[in-house]
Each structure stands twice: as structure tokens, then as C-alpha cells.
Short mmCIF file of C-alpha atoms in Angstrom, two decimals:
data_model
loop_
_atom_site.label_atom_id
_atom_site.label_comp_id
_atom_site.label_asym_id
_atom_site.label_seq_id
_atom_site.Cartn_x
_atom_site.Cartn_y
_atom_site.Cartn_z
CA MET A 1 7.79 -48.16 -42.06
CA PRO A 2 5.66 -50.44 -44.15
CA ALA A 3 6.02 -51.04 -47.57
CA THR A 4 2.65 -50.31 -48.75
CA ALA A 5 1.28 -46.83 -48.63
CA HIS A 6 -0.97 -46.19 -45.89
CA PRO A 7 -4.49 -46.34 -46.82
CA ILE A 8 -5.27 -42.59 -45.44
CA ALA A 9 -2.03 -41.82 -47.79
CA ASP A 10 -4.17 -43.26 -50.57
CA LEU A 11 -7.35 -41.65 -50.02
CA TYR A 12 -5.57 -38.02 -49.34
CA ALA A 13 -3.95 -38.67 -53.03
CA GLU A 14 -7.09 -39.58 -54.80
CA HIS A 15 -9.53 -38.04 -53.22
CA HIS A 16 -8.17 -34.51 -51.54
CA ARG A 17 -8.78 -32.51 -54.47
CA TRP A 18 -12.47 -33.34 -54.64
CA LEU A 19 -13.02 -33.06 -51.06
CA ARG A 20 -11.66 -29.32 -51.39
CA SER A 21 -13.83 -28.20 -53.94
CA TRP A 22 -16.78 -29.72 -52.46
CA LEU A 23 -15.97 -27.55 -49.37
CA ARG A 24 -15.04 -24.63 -51.40
CA GLN A 25 -18.85 -25.04 -52.50
CA LYS A 26 -20.26 -25.20 -49.38
CA LEU A 27 -18.42 -22.75 -47.52
CA GLY A 28 -17.93 -20.13 -50.33
CA CYS A 29 -14.16 -19.46 -49.70
CA SER A 30 -11.47 -21.61 -50.84
CA ASP A 31 -8.72 -20.52 -47.87
CA HIS A 32 -11.31 -22.01 -45.41
CA ALA A 33 -11.90 -25.12 -47.84
CA ALA A 34 -8.36 -26.22 -47.70
CA ASP A 35 -8.21 -25.71 -43.88
CA LEU A 36 -11.19 -27.84 -43.49
CA ALA A 37 -9.86 -30.46 -45.75
CA GLN A 38 -6.82 -30.85 -44.28
CA ASP A 39 -8.68 -31.01 -40.85
CA THR A 40 -10.71 -33.81 -42.53
CA PHE A 41 -7.63 -36.05 -43.00
CA VAL A 42 -6.12 -34.69 -39.59
CA ARG A 43 -9.41 -35.97 -38.24
CA LEU A 44 -8.97 -39.37 -39.76
CA LEU A 45 -5.62 -39.87 -38.55
CA THR A 46 -6.61 -38.85 -35.09
CA GLN A 47 -9.15 -41.76 -35.22
CA GLU A 48 -6.98 -44.05 -36.41
CA GLN A 49 -4.34 -43.53 -33.56
CA ARG A 50 -7.27 -44.00 -31.32
CA GLY A 51 -7.75 -47.55 -32.43
CA THR A 52 -10.48 -47.25 -35.26
CA PRO A 53 -8.51 -48.20 -38.41
CA VAL A 54 -9.49 -46.46 -41.56
CA GLU A 55 -10.18 -49.43 -43.96
CA ALA A 56 -10.29 -49.49 -47.76
CA LEU A 57 -13.84 -47.59 -47.82
CA ARG A 58 -16.35 -48.90 -50.19
CA GLN A 59 -17.80 -45.10 -50.77
CA PRO A 60 -14.75 -43.08 -50.09
CA GLN A 61 -15.96 -39.86 -50.87
CA ALA A 62 -19.32 -39.98 -49.10
CA TYR A 63 -17.24 -41.09 -46.11
CA LEU A 64 -14.97 -38.14 -46.54
CA ALA A 65 -18.18 -35.80 -46.91
CA THR A 66 -19.72 -36.96 -43.41
CA VAL A 67 -16.56 -36.31 -41.88
CA ALA A 68 -15.97 -32.90 -43.50
CA HIS A 69 -19.68 -32.14 -43.28
CA GLY A 70 -19.22 -32.27 -39.44
CA LEU A 71 -16.10 -29.88 -39.72
CA VAL A 72 -18.21 -27.36 -41.69
CA VAL A 73 -20.71 -27.42 -39.05
CA ASN A 74 -18.45 -26.75 -36.01
CA HIS A 75 -16.70 -24.39 -38.15
CA TRP A 76 -19.95 -22.18 -38.17
CA ARG A 77 -20.42 -22.98 -34.58
CA ARG A 78 -17.34 -21.61 -33.69
CA LEU A 79 -17.76 -18.12 -35.57
CA GLU A 80 -20.94 -17.88 -33.62
CA ILE A 81 -19.23 -18.50 -30.59
CA GLU A 82 -16.67 -16.35 -31.37
CA ARG A 83 -19.04 -13.17 -32.35
CA ALA A 84 -20.90 -14.13 -29.03
CA TRP A 85 -17.95 -13.87 -27.03
CA LEU A 86 -16.75 -10.76 -28.76
CA GLU A 87 -19.95 -9.20 -28.41
CA THR A 88 -19.65 -10.05 -24.55
CA LEU A 89 -16.37 -8.38 -24.01
CA SER A 90 -17.55 -5.09 -25.82
CA SER A 91 -20.26 -4.58 -23.63
CA GLN A 92 -18.24 -5.11 -20.25
CA PRO A 93 -17.02 -1.29 -18.97
CA GLU A 94 -13.43 -2.00 -19.33
CA PRO A 95 -12.47 -4.17 -21.79
CA LEU A 96 -10.19 -6.99 -21.17
CA ALA A 97 -7.62 -7.21 -23.84
CA PRO A 98 -6.50 -11.12 -23.86
CA SER A 99 -3.36 -11.90 -26.42
CA PRO A 100 -3.88 -14.00 -29.03
CA GLU A 101 -2.71 -17.33 -27.66
CA GLU A 102 -4.91 -16.86 -24.87
CA ARG A 103 -7.79 -15.91 -27.53
CA THR A 104 -7.52 -19.22 -29.26
CA LEU A 105 -6.96 -21.44 -26.23
CA LEU A 106 -10.10 -19.54 -24.53
CA LEU A 107 -11.93 -20.04 -27.72
CA GLU A 108 -10.71 -23.68 -28.40
CA ALA A 109 -12.40 -24.53 -24.51
CA LEU A 110 -15.30 -22.53 -25.05
CA CYS A 111 -16.31 -24.68 -27.91
CA GLU A 112 -15.41 -27.95 -26.32
CA LEU A 113 -17.69 -26.93 -23.28
CA ASP A 114 -20.88 -25.70 -26.19
CA ALA A 115 -20.85 -28.93 -27.60
CA LEU A 116 -20.73 -30.75 -24.47
CA LEU A 117 -23.86 -28.87 -23.75
CA ASP A 118 -25.46 -29.16 -27.12
CA ARG A 119 -29.10 -29.57 -26.56
CA LEU A 120 -29.57 -29.91 -22.87
CA ASN A 121 -32.52 -28.06 -21.49
CA PRO A 122 -31.81 -24.40 -21.12
CA LYS A 123 -32.59 -23.96 -17.79
CA ALA A 124 -30.40 -27.27 -16.89
CA ARG A 125 -27.74 -25.56 -18.77
CA SER A 126 -27.62 -22.34 -17.31
CA ALA A 127 -27.93 -23.89 -13.96
CA PHE A 128 -24.76 -26.12 -14.59
CA LEU A 129 -22.95 -23.18 -16.09
CA MET A 130 -23.26 -20.68 -12.90
CA ALA A 131 -22.38 -23.00 -10.59
CA GLN A 132 -19.60 -25.13 -12.27
CA LEU A 133 -18.28 -21.50 -13.96
CA GLU A 134 -18.93 -18.98 -11.40
CA GLY A 135 -19.22 -21.03 -8.32
CA LEU A 136 -22.68 -20.14 -7.13
CA SER A 137 -24.63 -21.70 -4.80
CA TYR A 138 -27.45 -23.53 -5.30
CA ILE A 139 -29.77 -20.83 -3.50
CA GLU A 140 -28.29 -18.60 -5.36
CA ILE A 141 -29.04 -19.95 -8.61
CA ALA A 142 -32.45 -21.17 -7.65
CA GLY A 143 -32.96 -17.08 -6.99
CA HIS A 144 -31.87 -16.29 -10.54
CA LEU A 145 -33.35 -18.74 -11.99
CA GLY A 146 -37.18 -18.70 -10.01
CA VAL A 147 -37.06 -22.30 -9.15
CA SER A 148 -36.81 -24.35 -5.78
CA GLU A 149 -33.06 -25.41 -4.70
CA ARG A 150 -34.68 -29.27 -5.15
CA MET A 151 -35.00 -28.28 -8.66
CA VAL A 152 -31.12 -27.06 -9.06
CA LYS A 153 -29.76 -29.57 -7.75
CA LYS A 154 -32.01 -31.77 -10.59
CA TYR A 155 -31.03 -29.55 -13.23
CA MET A 156 -26.94 -30.65 -11.99
CA ALA A 157 -27.74 -33.99 -12.30
CA GLN A 158 -29.38 -34.03 -15.55
CA ALA A 159 -26.71 -31.60 -17.16
CA MET A 160 -23.97 -33.86 -15.68
CA LEU A 161 -25.70 -37.32 -16.94
CA HIS A 162 -26.08 -35.29 -20.91
CA CYS A 163 -22.50 -34.42 -20.56
CA LEU A 164 -21.31 -37.78 -19.27
CA GLN A 165 -23.56 -39.05 -22.36
CA SER A 166 -22.51 -36.92 -25.01
CA GLY A 167 -19.49 -39.06 -26.10
CA LEU A 168 -17.31 -36.10 -26.27
CA ALA A 169 -16.82 -35.85 -22.87
CA PRO A 170 -12.95 -35.20 -21.82
CA ALA A 171 -11.66 -38.73 -20.93
CA MET B 1 0.26 -45.27 -24.68
CA LYS B 2 -2.64 -47.04 -23.74
CA THR B 3 -3.22 -48.45 -19.99
CA ASN B 4 -5.96 -50.87 -19.92
CA PRO B 5 -9.40 -49.01 -19.96
CA ALA B 6 -11.60 -49.46 -17.46
CA PRO B 7 -15.23 -51.35 -18.23
CA ALA B 8 -17.13 -48.60 -19.68
CA PRO B 9 -19.91 -47.56 -17.42
CA ASP B 10 -23.88 -48.49 -18.25
CA PHE B 11 -26.36 -45.86 -17.70
CA GLN B 12 -27.38 -46.60 -14.50
CA VAL B 13 -23.74 -46.43 -13.07
CA LEU B 14 -23.49 -42.43 -15.09
CA GLN B 15 -26.82 -41.84 -13.74
CA GLN B 16 -25.97 -42.63 -10.19
CA ALA B 17 -22.44 -40.80 -10.60
CA ALA B 18 -24.40 -38.06 -11.93
CA GLU B 19 -26.44 -38.15 -8.80
CA TRP B 20 -23.79 -37.98 -6.47
CA PHE B 21 -22.29 -34.82 -8.31
CA ALA B 22 -25.39 -32.90 -7.50
CA VAL B 23 -25.42 -34.11 -4.07
CA LEU B 24 -21.93 -33.41 -3.57
CA GLY B 25 -21.96 -30.13 -5.30
CA SER B 26 -24.48 -28.38 -2.53
CA SER B 27 -23.32 -26.48 0.00
CA SER B 28 -24.35 -28.40 2.73
CA VAL B 29 -23.39 -31.83 2.64
CA SER B 30 -23.85 -34.00 5.72
CA ALA B 31 -21.09 -36.44 7.05
CA ASP B 32 -23.51 -39.36 6.35
CA GLN B 33 -23.60 -38.21 2.99
CA TRP B 34 -19.80 -38.10 2.25
CA GLN B 35 -19.57 -41.47 3.76
CA ARG B 36 -22.33 -43.27 1.67
CA TRP B 37 -20.73 -41.71 -1.62
CA GLN B 38 -17.13 -43.15 -0.21
CA ALA B 39 -18.93 -46.53 -0.11
CA TRP B 40 -20.97 -45.95 -3.59
CA CYS B 41 -16.80 -45.32 -4.90
CA GLU B 42 -15.28 -48.34 -3.77
CA ALA B 43 -18.26 -51.00 -4.40
CA ASP B 44 -17.23 -51.28 -7.88
CA GLU B 45 -14.70 -50.31 -10.05
CA ARG B 46 -17.42 -48.47 -12.69
CA HIS B 47 -18.24 -46.47 -10.34
CA ARG B 48 -15.05 -45.34 -9.97
CA ALA B 49 -14.50 -45.10 -13.48
CA ALA B 50 -17.56 -42.80 -14.16
CA TRP B 51 -16.50 -40.93 -11.02
CA ALA B 52 -13.43 -40.19 -12.91
CA ARG B 53 -15.45 -39.21 -15.69
CA VAL B 54 -17.40 -36.63 -13.94
CA GLN B 55 -14.34 -34.92 -12.39
CA ALA B 56 -13.13 -34.63 -15.94
CA ILE B 57 -15.73 -33.12 -17.13
CA SER B 58 -16.55 -30.90 -13.92
CA GLY B 59 -12.53 -29.74 -14.53
CA ALA B 60 -12.90 -28.81 -18.29
CA PHE B 61 -15.63 -25.82 -17.09
CA THR B 62 -13.62 -24.98 -13.37
CA SER B 63 -10.62 -24.80 -15.31
CA LEU B 64 -11.60 -22.51 -18.35
CA PRO B 65 -8.69 -20.79 -19.17
CA THR B 66 -10.19 -17.05 -18.15
CA THR B 67 -10.43 -14.92 -15.39
CA ASP B 68 -13.76 -13.72 -16.97
CA LYS B 69 -16.16 -16.67 -16.01
CA SER B 70 -19.21 -14.89 -16.18
CA GLY B 71 -18.27 -13.45 -19.42
CA ALA B 72 -17.82 -16.84 -20.14
CA ARG B 73 -21.14 -18.10 -19.20
CA GLN B 74 -22.83 -15.04 -20.98
CA THR B 75 -21.06 -16.23 -24.40
CA LEU B 76 -22.52 -19.80 -23.86
CA ASP B 77 -25.86 -18.69 -22.95
CA THR B 78 -26.09 -16.36 -26.18
CA ALA B 79 -24.45 -18.67 -28.55
CA SER B 80 -26.96 -21.72 -27.26
CA GLU B 81 -30.05 -19.12 -27.54
CA ARG B 82 -29.21 -18.30 -30.69
CA GLN B 83 -28.47 -22.16 -31.96
CA ARG B 84 -32.19 -22.64 -30.40
CA VAL B 85 -33.79 -20.02 -32.22
CA ARG B 86 -32.58 -20.91 -35.37
CA ARG B 87 -33.54 -24.81 -35.07
CA GLN B 88 -36.92 -23.91 -33.99
CA ALA B 89 -37.06 -21.40 -37.14
CA ALA B 90 -35.68 -24.40 -39.40
CA LYS B 91 -38.66 -26.56 -38.31
CA MET B 92 -40.90 -23.88 -38.69
CA LEU B 93 -40.13 -23.13 -41.96
CA LEU B 94 -40.02 -27.02 -43.14
CA LEU B 95 -43.72 -27.14 -41.36
CA LEU B 96 -44.91 -23.77 -43.34
CA CYS B 97 -43.12 -24.94 -46.69
CA GLY B 98 -44.05 -28.67 -46.40
CA THR B 99 -41.87 -30.82 -48.02
CA GLY B 100 -42.50 -29.72 -51.80
CA SER B 101 -39.80 -28.26 -54.33
CA LEU B 102 -40.68 -24.97 -52.31
CA GLY B 103 -39.51 -26.07 -49.01
CA TRP B 104 -36.77 -27.49 -50.73
CA MET B 105 -35.62 -24.35 -52.72
CA ALA B 106 -36.43 -22.21 -49.54
CA ALA B 107 -34.11 -24.25 -47.32
CA SER B 108 -31.24 -24.91 -50.35
CA ARG B 109 -30.60 -21.08 -49.76
CA ALA B 110 -30.96 -20.71 -46.10
CA PRO B 111 -27.81 -20.83 -44.17
CA TRP B 112 -28.93 -23.92 -42.02
CA ALA B 113 -29.04 -25.74 -45.41
CA GLU B 114 -25.34 -26.51 -44.53
CA TRP B 115 -26.36 -28.72 -42.04
CA ASN B 116 -28.14 -31.47 -44.15
CA ALA B 117 -26.57 -32.83 -47.00
CA GLY B 118 -28.05 -32.86 -50.08
CA TYR B 119 -27.35 -34.60 -53.02
CA THR B 120 -28.43 -34.57 -56.49
CA THR B 121 -27.96 -36.24 -59.68
CA ALA B 122 -27.81 -34.83 -63.31
CA THR B 123 -29.97 -36.23 -66.32
CA GLY B 124 -28.36 -40.23 -66.90
CA GLU B 125 -26.35 -39.86 -63.96
CA ARG B 126 -26.71 -41.85 -61.16
CA ARG B 127 -25.08 -42.44 -58.36
CA GLU B 128 -24.45 -44.37 -54.81
CA VAL B 129 -24.33 -42.80 -51.29
CA GLU B 130 -23.35 -44.17 -48.57
CA LEU B 131 -24.91 -43.15 -44.95
CA ALA B 132 -23.22 -42.57 -41.69
CA ASP B 133 -25.17 -45.67 -40.23
CA GLY B 134 -23.88 -47.85 -43.06
CA GLY B 135 -26.84 -47.87 -45.10
CA ARG B 136 -27.06 -46.89 -48.67
CA ILE B 137 -28.90 -44.98 -51.24
CA TRP B 138 -28.63 -44.89 -54.88
CA LEU B 139 -30.26 -42.01 -56.42
CA ASN B 140 -31.44 -42.82 -60.36
CA THR B 141 -31.14 -40.09 -63.04
CA ALA B 142 -32.10 -36.41 -62.37
CA SER B 143 -33.17 -36.73 -58.48
CA ALA B 144 -32.66 -34.57 -55.63
CA MET B 145 -32.69 -35.52 -51.69
CA ASP B 146 -31.22 -34.40 -48.45
CA VAL B 147 -30.10 -36.96 -45.79
CA ASP B 148 -31.24 -35.56 -42.19
CA TYR B 149 -29.98 -37.55 -39.20
CA ASP B 150 -30.46 -36.49 -35.74
CA THR B 151 -30.74 -37.65 -32.35
CA GLY B 152 -33.83 -38.68 -32.93
CA ARG B 153 -34.81 -40.31 -36.16
CA ARG B 154 -33.00 -40.85 -39.70
CA ARG B 155 -34.82 -38.83 -42.07
CA ILE B 156 -34.55 -38.97 -45.85
CA ARG B 157 -36.39 -36.17 -47.91
CA LEU B 158 -37.04 -36.89 -51.68
CA HIS B 159 -37.51 -33.76 -53.48
CA ARG B 160 -37.64 -35.40 -57.10
CA GLY B 161 -36.47 -38.38 -59.07
CA GLU B 162 -36.02 -41.66 -57.61
CA ILE B 163 -34.03 -43.64 -54.91
CA LEU B 164 -33.49 -47.35 -54.22
CA VAL B 165 -32.89 -47.69 -50.17
CA GLU B 166 -30.90 -50.32 -48.53
CA THR B 167 -31.48 -49.64 -44.66
CA ALA B 168 -28.88 -50.62 -42.01
CA LEU B 169 -29.37 -51.36 -38.48
CA ASP B 170 -28.99 -48.56 -36.49
CA THR B 171 -25.52 -47.79 -34.75
CA VAL B 172 -27.49 -45.87 -32.11
CA GLN B 173 -29.09 -47.77 -29.02
CA PRO B 174 -32.22 -47.35 -29.14
CA PRO B 175 -32.55 -47.57 -32.46
CA ARG B 176 -33.72 -44.33 -34.28
CA PRO B 177 -36.86 -44.77 -37.07
CA PHE B 178 -35.91 -44.42 -40.55
CA ILE B 179 -38.39 -42.41 -42.65
CA VAL B 180 -38.42 -41.19 -46.03
CA ASP B 181 -40.63 -37.74 -46.70
CA THR B 182 -42.01 -36.79 -49.84
CA ALA B 183 -44.69 -33.92 -50.42
CA HIS B 184 -47.30 -37.32 -50.34
CA GLY B 185 -46.69 -38.60 -47.35
CA ARG B 186 -44.41 -40.59 -45.01
CA LEU B 187 -42.81 -43.64 -45.69
CA ARG B 188 -41.45 -45.77 -42.55
CA ALA B 189 -39.04 -48.67 -43.25
CA LEU B 190 -39.00 -51.70 -41.17
CA GLY B 191 -35.01 -53.35 -41.74
CA THR B 192 -35.84 -53.25 -45.57
CA ARG B 193 -34.96 -52.55 -49.29
CA PHE B 194 -36.85 -50.79 -51.11
CA SER B 195 -37.32 -47.96 -53.85
CA VAL B 196 -39.20 -44.58 -53.77
CA GLN B 197 -40.27 -42.52 -56.74
CA ARG B 198 -41.72 -39.30 -56.90
CA ARG B 199 -44.03 -38.85 -59.80
CA GLU B 200 -46.44 -35.74 -60.02
CA ASP B 201 -49.35 -36.62 -58.25
CA SER B 202 -47.83 -39.64 -56.20
CA THR B 203 -45.49 -41.61 -55.13
CA GLN B 204 -44.45 -45.11 -55.94
CA ILE B 205 -42.99 -47.21 -53.50
CA THR B 206 -41.78 -50.85 -54.46
CA VAL B 207 -40.36 -53.21 -51.46
CA PHE B 208 -37.76 -55.54 -52.27
CA ALA B 209 -37.21 -56.85 -48.68
CA GLY B 210 -38.70 -56.14 -45.19
CA THR B 211 -41.90 -54.04 -45.33
CA VAL B 212 -42.67 -50.21 -45.32
CA GLU B 213 -45.38 -48.25 -43.62
CA LEU B 214 -46.86 -45.52 -45.82
CA SER B 215 -48.86 -42.50 -44.25
CA PRO B 216 -50.36 -40.25 -46.32
CA ALA B 217 -49.75 -36.04 -45.91
CA ASN B 218 -53.34 -35.40 -45.25
CA GLY B 219 -53.27 -37.78 -42.16
CA GLY B 220 -55.34 -41.12 -43.86
CA SER B 221 -54.75 -44.34 -42.06
CA PRO B 222 -51.44 -45.71 -42.84
CA ARG B 223 -50.57 -48.96 -45.09
CA VAL B 224 -48.11 -51.76 -44.78
CA LEU B 225 -46.31 -53.02 -48.00
CA ALA B 226 -44.36 -56.04 -47.75
CA ALA B 227 -41.81 -57.49 -49.88
CA GLY B 228 -42.64 -57.94 -53.19
CA GLN B 229 -45.36 -55.29 -53.16
CA GLN B 230 -46.06 -51.89 -54.77
CA SER B 231 -48.33 -48.94 -54.19
CA HIS B 232 -48.96 -45.42 -55.28
CA LEU B 233 -49.23 -42.87 -52.35
CA ASN B 234 -50.95 -39.59 -52.57
CA ALA B 235 -51.68 -36.99 -50.22
CA ALA B 236 -54.73 -38.59 -49.79
CA GLY B 237 -54.09 -42.50 -49.46
CA ALA B 238 -52.36 -45.20 -50.78
CA THR B 239 -53.91 -47.63 -53.61
CA PRO B 240 -54.16 -51.35 -52.24
CA ALA B 241 -50.79 -53.33 -52.86
CA GLU B 242 -50.22 -54.89 -56.10
CA THR B 243 -47.52 -57.17 -57.06
CA ALA B 244 -43.69 -55.59 -57.85
CA GLY B 245 -41.90 -56.31 -60.71
CA HIS B 246 -38.02 -55.84 -60.79
CA ALA B 247 -37.55 -52.65 -63.31
CA ARG B 248 -37.63 -50.36 -60.16
CA GLU B 249 -34.53 -52.12 -58.60
CA ALA B 250 -32.73 -52.81 -61.94
CA TRP B 251 -31.54 -49.68 -62.76
CA GLN B 252 -29.18 -49.37 -59.74
CA ARG B 253 -27.57 -52.34 -61.62
CA GLY B 254 -27.34 -49.87 -64.57
CA LEU B 255 -30.64 -51.74 -66.37
CA LEU B 256 -33.66 -50.66 -67.70
CA LEU B 257 -35.66 -53.61 -67.27
CA ALA B 258 -38.92 -54.02 -69.66
CA GLU B 259 -41.32 -56.96 -68.17
CA ASP B 260 -43.68 -56.88 -70.97
CA VAL B 261 -44.78 -52.88 -70.57
CA ARG B 262 -46.04 -50.60 -73.47
CA LEU B 263 -43.92 -49.05 -75.83
CA GLU B 264 -44.95 -45.61 -74.58
CA ASP B 265 -44.16 -46.37 -70.73
CA PHE B 266 -40.91 -47.40 -71.29
CA ILE B 267 -39.89 -44.56 -74.05
CA ALA B 268 -41.12 -42.53 -71.05
CA GLU B 269 -38.56 -44.01 -68.46
CA LEU B 270 -35.90 -44.10 -70.90
CA ALA B 271 -36.43 -40.53 -71.40
CA ARG B 272 -35.57 -39.56 -67.77
CA HIS B 273 -32.02 -40.94 -68.44
CA ARG B 274 -30.99 -38.88 -71.84
CA PRO B 275 -31.27 -35.06 -71.91
CA GLY B 276 -33.50 -33.29 -74.35
CA TYR B 277 -36.80 -34.59 -75.63
CA LEU B 278 -37.56 -38.15 -76.41
CA GLY B 279 -41.06 -39.24 -77.51
CA CYS B 280 -43.68 -41.98 -79.24
CA ALA B 281 -45.51 -41.29 -81.60
CA PRO B 282 -49.30 -42.31 -80.39
CA GLU B 283 -49.53 -45.24 -83.46
CA ALA B 284 -46.44 -47.11 -81.91
CA ALA B 285 -47.69 -46.59 -78.12
CA ASN B 286 -49.50 -49.90 -77.80
CA LEU B 287 -46.58 -52.18 -79.45
CA ARG B 288 -45.25 -54.64 -76.28
CA LEU B 289 -41.56 -54.91 -74.91
CA VAL B 290 -39.47 -57.67 -73.09
CA GLY B 291 -36.13 -56.93 -72.43
CA ALA B 292 -32.94 -55.53 -70.31
CA TYR B 293 -31.47 -52.56 -71.56
CA GLU B 294 -27.95 -50.89 -70.75
CA LEU B 295 -28.82 -47.28 -69.32
CA ALA B 296 -25.06 -46.24 -70.05
CA ASP B 297 -25.71 -45.80 -73.84
CA THR B 298 -29.36 -44.76 -74.19
CA ASP B 299 -28.36 -44.22 -78.07
CA ARG B 300 -27.98 -48.11 -78.49
CA VAL B 301 -30.97 -48.86 -76.27
CA LEU B 302 -32.81 -47.06 -79.29
CA ALA B 303 -31.24 -48.77 -81.92
CA ALA B 304 -32.16 -51.97 -80.48
CA LEU B 305 -35.56 -50.91 -80.63
CA GLU B 306 -35.56 -50.31 -83.91
CA ALA B 307 -33.90 -53.81 -84.60
CA THR B 308 -36.56 -55.49 -82.65
CA LEU B 309 -39.87 -53.64 -83.09
CA PRO B 310 -41.72 -52.33 -85.97
CA VAL B 311 -40.48 -49.02 -85.55
CA ARG B 312 -37.96 -45.76 -86.45
CA ILE B 313 -36.45 -43.46 -84.67
CA ARG B 314 -36.46 -39.98 -86.04
CA ARG B 315 -33.69 -37.50 -84.92
CA ILE B 316 -35.50 -34.60 -85.76
CA LEU B 317 -32.79 -32.20 -83.48
CA PRO B 318 -30.08 -33.86 -82.08
CA TRP B 319 -31.63 -33.43 -78.77
CA TRP B 320 -35.08 -34.06 -80.00
CA VAL B 321 -36.00 -37.87 -81.04
CA VAL B 322 -39.27 -39.55 -81.44
CA VAL B 323 -40.14 -43.27 -82.06
CA GLU B 324 -42.52 -43.81 -85.19
CA ALA B 325 -44.28 -46.85 -86.39
CA ARG B 326 -42.54 -48.02 -89.64
CA GLN B 327 -44.24 -47.81 -92.78
CA LYS B 328 -45.89 -51.29 -93.37
CA GLU B 329 -43.64 -51.99 -96.34
CA SER B 330 -40.61 -52.09 -94.33
CA ALA B 331 -42.15 -54.03 -91.55
CA PRO B 332 -40.47 -57.35 -91.00
CA GLN B 333 -42.05 -60.11 -93.02
CA ASP B 334 -42.35 -62.40 -90.38
CA ARG B 335 -44.95 -60.15 -88.79
CA THR B 336 -48.34 -60.60 -89.80
CA GLY B 337 -50.32 -58.38 -87.37
#
């Protein structure tokens, strides 16, 4: 253990309170604000473990706000995905009742996939999901989307390239 | 923990890997195709690294922890469609409202306002903001802006007040354009340090380093400003470039600079940094002033004016201050006219 305090510990001591109130303003909820403030520092720690050291920052608050802002966006997005999923569940004739653990894991995974596919053109996205999740053949997908089989192949390459370039891809 | 990472595959290799993924996913893959794919993999370490990433991505989808795969697809489709609609609505709204104060108010109430970072300063406050790419923006007193970075561009919207911008090289390749929008038009920075001041009927742009291209909101021909030049932009066009002073940069260091300005203009500038009313009486308006004043204490600036010019400061109410010409008899003896 080094004698001097960790730079992130310093950041935490000095700006944690500020960040929490900043987030409270954005979210309108102090519980979520506290969670996301913690997540922001966790994000910094994992970043550092991956080899991006957090040095003394010239503008620590602006930096924290940028990281936290990304988490706020993810937070809203997550709620939206959860809502879409609950709607899907309730529209099924025999609703499944997954356990809370299963539910958390699935939502986590869905959010990751959603982020990977963000801003991909809708048809390429649909083709890719039909093939990867439901195991449909290119001919079947072509039928669903009303395009040629060749086009489906193009969509598949386009979607994969999009994921490869997203920077979020699983290592 | 870490093994030596393989060299990062470049775009062309990723493209080839994605092509192979699409080919091999088809239900009719020929023996010849398999062989060619294998040859491609063996040809280069970067090919194998790219393929490993393809597999990891594909695996993330196929190993989704649910038996209800079509429910999962439906969920992702619904969520994506809603995001697409919302992004389109956000674009429409901005188009309808322009970038004026109405647009700003509407956007600040809409849920997607959360997606843009908004920055404001109170009267008398100045603030530095570090941008995601390492660039910096200083907000002068009583100013408001949005920072809106997306995949295609780096965009600042100045709603009121004044900013000083120092752009950085983009962290993304190819670099995204850096633009500042006001109600009067669009500024495009080409590697630069410049200030933008929103006024009632125009936007003043002063360039200290690099160049900035000004495009009027109504679509007139653009004008390029070089370092050391300034211009006023309104919706119809930009005034010819004139030589710039340093006043529009000095406030970043907490200074109000008077480079042989009329007292009335100086007071108007100072008033922006003070709450309440600060005005200049007509008979003192044309006195001229040279100097550098600390913005941190505007009362001291007023006291300094009283000491160096034939004026007196009248405090009618604590927050209602007028700078007047001093009575003739009390004017300094060495002033002759």
C-alpha cells in the first residue's frame, strides 16, 4: 500500500458530495443519485485497472460530470429496455415468471446488446437479431424483411462490422 | 492478469472478418469457402485476433440467458424503435424552434434534455468547462450553453452571454467538425481559440488563433475570420473583418480590459458582471478610458473610475448605481477641458 492517498480517493473525498447533488438535479431522485455517484467512481476504478490511470485532473468536476452523464443516459436507457421487456412478457399468452436473479442477468445482457447495436440501421439490426437470437436462416429472414437473401448477407456483415467498431465489444 | 494483447486489427481486417462472418452464417457454405476462410485466418495474426472478436460478439448474442429468444428480440426491437423516434423528435423540435431561447426552453423541459450537457453561469460568475476531447470553454458572466457531441460532430449551442473556446484535436478519427451555433448563424472552428458573444441582434466573434468560418442563419455566403480579426454576425450576413482587441479574451483571466473605449461602453460591459442596475449618465458617456480592471470586485472598479475620471458614483439604491459627470468645481485642477 502506498503511503500517499490514491488519486481516486482524493477525488472521492473532495467531489463525491458535489457529484451526488449534481446527479440529484439531473435525476430528481436522491436514491438513484447516490447509486450513480458510486457507480461513477467504480467506473473510474475499473478504467484504471484496465490501464487508463486517473491522474491529477485539471477540471475534476467537469470530468466526473462527463462520466456521470454517460451513466445517467445508460440509466434512462435501462429503464426503457426494462419497460419494453415487461411489455413483451405481458403480451405473451402464458407469461413466464423469471426469478429476480434471472431477470437482473437478462436485463444486464439486453442492455449490453442494445448498446452494441446502437445507431445501426433498423433492417440490418433486425436481420442480425433474427439470425443470432432466433437462429433463422437467411432465406427466412429475407422473407420477413421482404428483401433478397443477398441483401440479408450484406446486413449481417454490416451489423457485425458495426459491433466490431463500437468499442464496447466483449473482449 | 494481462497477457500480451495481439496488435489491434485495423478497419480493413475488421471488414474482412465481418464479411466472413456473413458468409459462414449462411446455410449453404461450400467446402471451397471453408478452405478460403481457414487460409485467411492462418495468413495473419491480426486476422485471428479479429475473428476472435467476431466470435465473442456473436457469443454475447447466442448465449443470452433466456429461453425466450423471440421475446428478447422483440424487446430489443421495441426499445430501439422508441429511441429512433425520440431522436427524430428531438431533431424536429430543434428545427422548429431554431436555436433561440424558445428552443432552449423547450429542450430544457423535454426528457431528452438530459442527453445534452447544459452549462450556465450566474451574473458575476465565470466558469471553465473541460470538454470530452480535452478542449476547453470558459463561460463569461450570465451565460448559457449546451455541449452536444455525437458521432458526426462536436456542437456547442450558445443561448446567451459569451464563451471563449479553445478547441483540441479530436480524439476520434476522422476528426469531427467543431461548430458553435447561435440564433444568428453557425461558426465552424478550424483549430483555434476564439470568443463568441451573443447580443440582442447579432453575435460578435473574435478570433485569437487559427481561423473560424461564419455562416449566417439565413444561408448567406460564409466569411472566414483569421487570428486577430473580429466580426458581427446576424441572420443575414457578417460585417467585414476588423482588427480585434484583447478585451474579449481578458475576462478569462478575470480582467476587464479598456483599450481606449467610451465610458458608456465600458460601463455596459461592467454591468454584465454585477447584479442590479448599473448605468452611465449621458454627459459622462463620451469620456474615454484605458486600463485593466479586476472583475472579482466591481465596487473597486467603480472606485477606481471615480479616482481617475471626472465622474462620481451615485448609489441611488444598493443595487441601483449610476456613473455621473462630477460637478465642474470638484473636477481635478489639472484637467483643462
